[in-house]
Coordinates of C-alpha atoms in Angstrom, one line a residue:
M1 CA 80.1 121.2 88.5
T2 CA 83.2 122.3 86.4
D3 CA 82.7 122.8 82.9
S4 CA 87.0 122.3 82.0
Y5 CA 87.1 118.5 82.7
L6 CA 84.3 116.3 79.9
F7 CA 82.3 113.5 80.6
D8 CA 82.6 110.9 77.5
G9 CA 82.4 114.3 75.3
Q10 CA 79.7 115.7 77.5
R11 CA 80.6 118.4 79.4
P12 CA 79.3 117.5 83.6
D13 CA 76.5 119.6 83.8
D14 CA 74.9 118.9 80.3
H15 CA 75.9 115.3 80.7
V16 CA 74.2 115.3 84.0
A17 CA 71.0 116.7 82.1
S18 CA 70.6 114.3 79.9
C19 CA 71.6 110.8 82.7
P20 CA 68.0 110.3 84.9
D21 CA 70.6 108.6 86.6
C22 CA 73.4 111.1 88.0
T23 CA 70.0 113.3 88.6
A24 CA 68.7 110.9 90.8
A25 CA 72.3 110.8 93.0
I26 CA 72.9 114.2 93.0
A27 CA 68.8 114.7 94.4
L28 CA 69.7 112.6 97.5
L29 CA 72.7 114.5 97.6
D30 CA 70.6 117.9 97.8
H31 CA 68.1 116.0 100.4
P32 CA 69.4 113.4 102.3
E33 CA 66.4 112.8 104.4
A34 CA 65.1 111.5 101.8
A35 CA 67.4 108.7 101.2
A36 CA 66.0 105.4 102.0
E37 CA 67.0 103.4 104.8
P38 CA 68.9 100.2 104.1
P39 CA 68.1 96.7 105.3
P40 CA 68.7 95.4 108.4
R41 CA 71.2 93.2 107.3
L42 CA 72.5 94.1 104.6
R43 CA 75.9 95.7 106.0
E44 CA 77.2 92.2 107.8
A45 CA 76.2 91.0 104.4
V46 CA 78.4 93.0 102.5
L47 CA 81.8 92.0 105.9
S48 CA 80.7 88.0 104.8
G49 CA 81.1 88.4 101.1
A50 CA 84.1 90.9 101.6
R51 CA 85.6 87.8 104.5
R52 CA 84.9 85.1 102.0
R53 CA 88.4 87.3 99.8
R54 CA 90.0 88.4 101.9
T55 CA 90.4 87.1 105.6
P56 CA 90.9 90.2 107.9
A57 CA 94.4 91.2 108.4
A58 CA 95.9 89.5 111.1
M59 CA 99.0 90.9 114.2
G60 CA 96.6 93.6 115.2
V61 CA 97.3 96.1 118.6
A62 CA 95.7 93.3 120.6
T63 CA 97.6 90.0 118.9
V64 CA 100.8 90.7 120.5
A65 CA 100.0 93.3 123.5
V66 CA 97.9 90.5 124.8
P67 CA 100.6 87.9 125.1
Y68 CA 102.5 90.3 126.5
A69 CA 100.5 91.6 128.9
E70 CA 99.8 87.7 130.1
Q71 CA 103.7 86.9 130.4
V72 CA 103.8 90.0 131.9
A73 CA 101.3 89.4 134.9
L74 CA 103.1 86.0 135.4
M75 CA 107.2 87.8 135.9
D76 CA 105.0 89.9 137.9
D77 CA 103.6 87.5 139.9
L78 CA 106.4 85.5 140.8
L79 CA 108.6 87.8 141.4
A80 CA 106.3 88.7 144.2
E81 CA 106.8 85.5 146.0
L82 CA 110.6 85.6 145.6
S83 CA 112.4 85.5 149.3
P84 CA 115.8 87.7 149.5
A85 CA 117.7 85.3 149.7
Q86 CA 116.0 83.4 146.3
W87 CA 116.8 86.7 144.5
E88 CA 120.4 86.0 144.8
A89 CA 119.9 82.6 143.6
P90 CA 122.7 81.8 141.4
V91 CA 121.2 81.4 137.2
P92 CA 123.7 80.3 134.5
K93 CA 125.0 83.8 132.0
H94 CA 123.4 87.3 134.8
G95 CA 124.9 85.8 138.0
T96 CA 121.8 85.8 140.3
V97 CA 118.2 86.3 139.5
R98 CA 118.5 89.8 140.1
G99 CA 120.7 90.2 137.2
M100 CA 118.8 88.5 135.4
V101 CA 115.4 90.9 135.8
E102 CA 118.2 94.2 135.2
H103 CA 118.8 91.7 132.1
L104 CA 115.2 91.8 131.6
T105 CA 114.4 95.6 132.5
A106 CA 117.3 96.5 129.7
N107 CA 116.5 94.6 126.9
D108 CA 112.7 95.7 127.4
A109 CA 113.8 99.1 127.2
T110 CA 115.2 98.9 123.4
V111 CA 111.3 98.7 122.6
A112 CA 110.7 101.1 124.8
R113 CA 112.6 103.9 124.3
F114 CA 111.2 103.8 120.8
M115 CA 107.6 104.3 122.4
G116 CA 108.5 107.5 124.3
V117 CA 109.0 105.0 127.8
P118 CA 110.6 107.0 130.4
G119 CA 113.0 105.4 132.5
A120 CA 111.9 104.0 136.0
P121 CA 113.2 105.8 138.9
A122 CA 115.9 103.6 140.6
R123 CA 114.0 101.6 142.6
T124 CA 113.6 97.4 143.4
A125 CA 115.0 95.4 140.2
H126 CA 111.1 94.1 140.2
R127 CA 109.5 98.1 140.3
R128 CA 111.8 98.9 137.7
W129 CA 111.4 95.5 135.4
R130 CA 107.8 96.0 136.1
E131 CA 107.0 99.7 135.9
Q132 CA 108.9 100.1 132.7
A133 CA 106.7 96.6 131.3
G134 CA 103.7 98.1 132.1
S135 CA 104.3 101.7 130.6
L136 CA 105.4 99.6 127.1
L137 CA 102.0 97.8 127.0
S138 CA 100.4 101.5 127.6
R139 CA 101.9 103.1 125.0
V140 CA 101.9 99.9 122.4
S141 CA 98.4 99.2 123.6
A142 CA 97.1 103.1 123.1
G143 CA 99.0 102.7 119.3
S144 CA 97.6 102.1 115.9
E145 CA 98.1 99.3 113.6
V146 CA 100.6 101.5 111.2
L147 CA 102.8 101.5 114.4
L148 CA 103.5 98.0 114.5
G149 CA 105.2 97.9 111.3
V150 CA 107.6 100.8 112.4
E151 CA 111.4 99.2 111.8
V152 CA 112.8 99.2 115.4
A153 CA 116.0 97.0 116.9
L154 CA 115.6 93.6 118.3
A155 CA 117.9 92.4 121.5
G156 CA 120.0 90.1 121.1
A157 CA 124.3 89.2 120.3
R158 CA 123.4 89.5 116.7
P159 CA 122.5 93.3 115.9
A160 CA 118.6 93.0 113.5
R161 CA 115.6 95.6 113.2
A162 CA 112.3 94.1 112.8
P163 CA 108.6 95.9 112.8
L164 CA 108.0 96.5 115.8
R165 CA 105.0 93.4 115.9
Q166 CA 107.7 91.3 115.7
A167 CA 110.0 93.8 118.6
M168 CA 106.6 92.9 120.9
I169 CA 106.5 88.7 120.0
Q170 CA 110.4 88.2 121.5
R171 CA 109.4 90.9 124.9
T172 CA 106.8 87.5 124.8
F173 CA 109.6 85.2 124.2
E174 CA 111.9 86.6 126.7
T175 CA 109.8 87.0 129.0
W176 CA 108.0 84.1 129.5
T177 CA 112.3 82.1 129.3
H178 CA 113.3 84.0 131.8
A179 CA 109.9 83.4 134.2
D180 CA 111.0 80.2 133.1
D181 CA 114.8 80.7 134.1
I182 CA 113.6 81.8 138.1
R183 CA 111.7 79.4 138.4
A184 CA 114.7 76.2 138.0
A185 CA 116.5 78.5 140.1
T186 CA 114.2 79.1 142.9
D187 CA 113.1 74.9 142.7
R188 CA 109.8 75.5 141.3
A189 CA 108.2 73.8 138.2
R190 CA 107.9 75.1 135.0
A191 CA 105.1 76.3 133.7
A192 CA 103.9 75.2 130.1
P193 CA 103.3 78.0 127.9
K194 CA 99.6 78.6 125.7
P195 CA 99.9 76.9 122.6
E196 CA 99.2 80.3 120.8
H197 CA 102.5 81.9 122.3
V198 CA 104.1 79.0 121.4
H199 CA 103.3 79.0 118.2
M200 CA 103.6 83.0 117.9
V201 CA 107.1 82.7 119.0
A202 CA 107.8 79.2 117.0
E203 CA 106.6 81.8 113.7
F204 CA 109.0 84.5 115.0
G205 CA 112.1 82.8 115.1
L206 CA 111.6 80.7 111.4
A207 CA 111.3 84.4 110.0
L208 CA 115.1 84.9 111.2
L209 CA 116.3 81.5 111.3
P210 CA 117.8 82.7 106.9
R211 CA 119.5 85.2 108.2
A212 CA 121.2 83.9 111.9
L213 CA 123.0 81.1 109.8
R214 CA 126.5 81.2 109.1
G215 CA 128.5 80.5 105.4
P216 CA 127.4 81.1 101.6
R217 CA 123.5 81.3 101.1
R218 CA 122.2 77.7 99.2
D219 CA 119.5 78.3 96.8
V220 CA 117.1 75.9 98.5
S221 CA 114.3 75.9 101.1
A222 CA 113.9 74.2 104.5
T223 CA 109.8 73.3 105.7
I224 CA 109.2 73.3 109.9
V225 CA 107.3 70.8 110.6
L226 CA 106.3 71.5 114.9
T227 CA 104.1 69.5 116.3
G228 CA 101.8 68.9 120.0
P229 CA 100.8 72.1 121.6
G230 CA 100.7 75.5 119.0
G231 CA 102.5 73.7 116.0
G232 CA 102.3 73.6 113.1
T233 CA 103.9 73.9 109.5
W234 CA 106.7 76.2 107.9
T235 CA 108.3 76.1 104.6
I236 CA 111.6 78.7 105.1
P237 CA 113.2 79.9 101.5
L238 CA 117.5 80.4 102.5
S239 CA 117.8 83.1 99.3
P240 CA 115.6 85.3 97.8
A241 CA 115.9 82.4 94.3
S242 CA 115.2 79.6 97.0
D243 CA 112.5 77.0 94.4
H244 CA 113.8 73.6 96.1
V245 CA 113.0 71.3 99.6
A246 CA 116.1 70.2 100.4
V247 CA 115.5 69.4 103.8
L248 CA 112.4 68.3 106.3
I249 CA 112.8 68.8 110.3
S250 CA 109.6 68.0 112.7
A251 CA 110.4 68.6 116.8
D252 CA 108.4 69.6 119.8
A253 CA 106.8 73.2 119.2
A254 CA 107.6 74.7 123.0
G255 CA 110.8 72.7 123.1
F256 CA 111.6 74.1 119.3
C257 CA 110.8 77.6 121.5
R258 CA 113.9 76.4 124.3
L259 CA 115.9 76.0 121.7
L260 CA 115.3 79.3 119.8
G261 CA 116.1 80.7 123.0
N262 CA 120.0 78.9 123.6
R263 CA 117.2 76.7 126.6
W264 CA 118.0 74.0 125.2
P265 CA 122.2 73.7 123.4
P266 CA 121.4 72.0 119.8
G267 CA 123.6 69.4 120.3
A268 CA 121.6 67.4 122.2
F269 CA 118.1 69.0 120.9
P270 CA 115.8 66.0 119.8
Y271 CA 114.1 66.6 116.1
A272 CA 113.6 64.0 112.8
A273 CA 114.6 65.2 109.3
E274 CA 114.5 64.2 105.4
G275 CA 116.4 65.0 103.1
D276 CA 120.2 66.9 104.1
P277 CA 121.5 65.8 107.4
A278 CA 124.5 69.2 107.2
L279 CA 122.0 71.6 106.4
A280 CA 119.0 70.5 109.2
R281 CA 122.5 70.5 112.0
D282 CA 123.4 74.2 110.3
L283 CA 119.6 75.1 110.7
I284 CA 119.6 73.6 114.9
A285 CA 122.7 75.2 115.6
A286 CA 121.5 78.7 113.8
A287 CA 118.1 78.5 116.3
A288 CA 120.1 78.0 119.2
T289 CA 121.7 81.2 118.4
L290 CA 118.7 83.8 118.4
G291 CA 117.7 84.1 122.0
C292 CA 118.5 87.6 123.4
D293 CA 121.5 86.0 126.4

């Protein structure tokens, strides 16, 4: 040991010579074969106690990669079913189904470029989108949870940045939204999203909601209660000094997600509100601006 440090006024070697516990510990280090085998259930007991004190970290890689993979698979199956005529079916804002898939590919590229995914070769719109989405998914799945915290650009009319984990939720959300657009354009039934996807998308949108509000910030909060599969309750501070809940809004969870994608006109969106009615209207209008079109 180094004599330049003191432990309770003693040099380390002098302390060890007079301390049975330290002497025993050093003996184990010198002779690791003498160490006792821990009890079989010790590891689980320690982990169990740790979990009771602190829950495991949420939003691991699988938490964002798996939902995106599921939505990509659903979109892939849907596009494979389309006839040549259905690829040219009209859709709002993007002209045709083909134009919408090209738009989705361009928005996915915002994250794909950050992950080092090369541009897909000029083949069909379906293959370009699918190859890029598959490469993006592979890169994210092979990454670490630390990478999920790195800020990237989000897609959308309003420039914004957020951690990669949020960007992957946005990719999941937009893929689901445009798959439903294609189903509507080709006379297919709309698919019910998974409750866990609904909850994840709602949480994503609500986190962006304060930034989407127009006008001066108010020092209040809003409580949003979303009902049905995937629902939950969130209290959203509208400014850093928020200390009073000024409005409570309740609505259907899946419907609210479609509002976030601007697939439900805010003036016709069904919701109930208690408290400040003007603030409720402003929040509903702001929510409808968070889509990727």
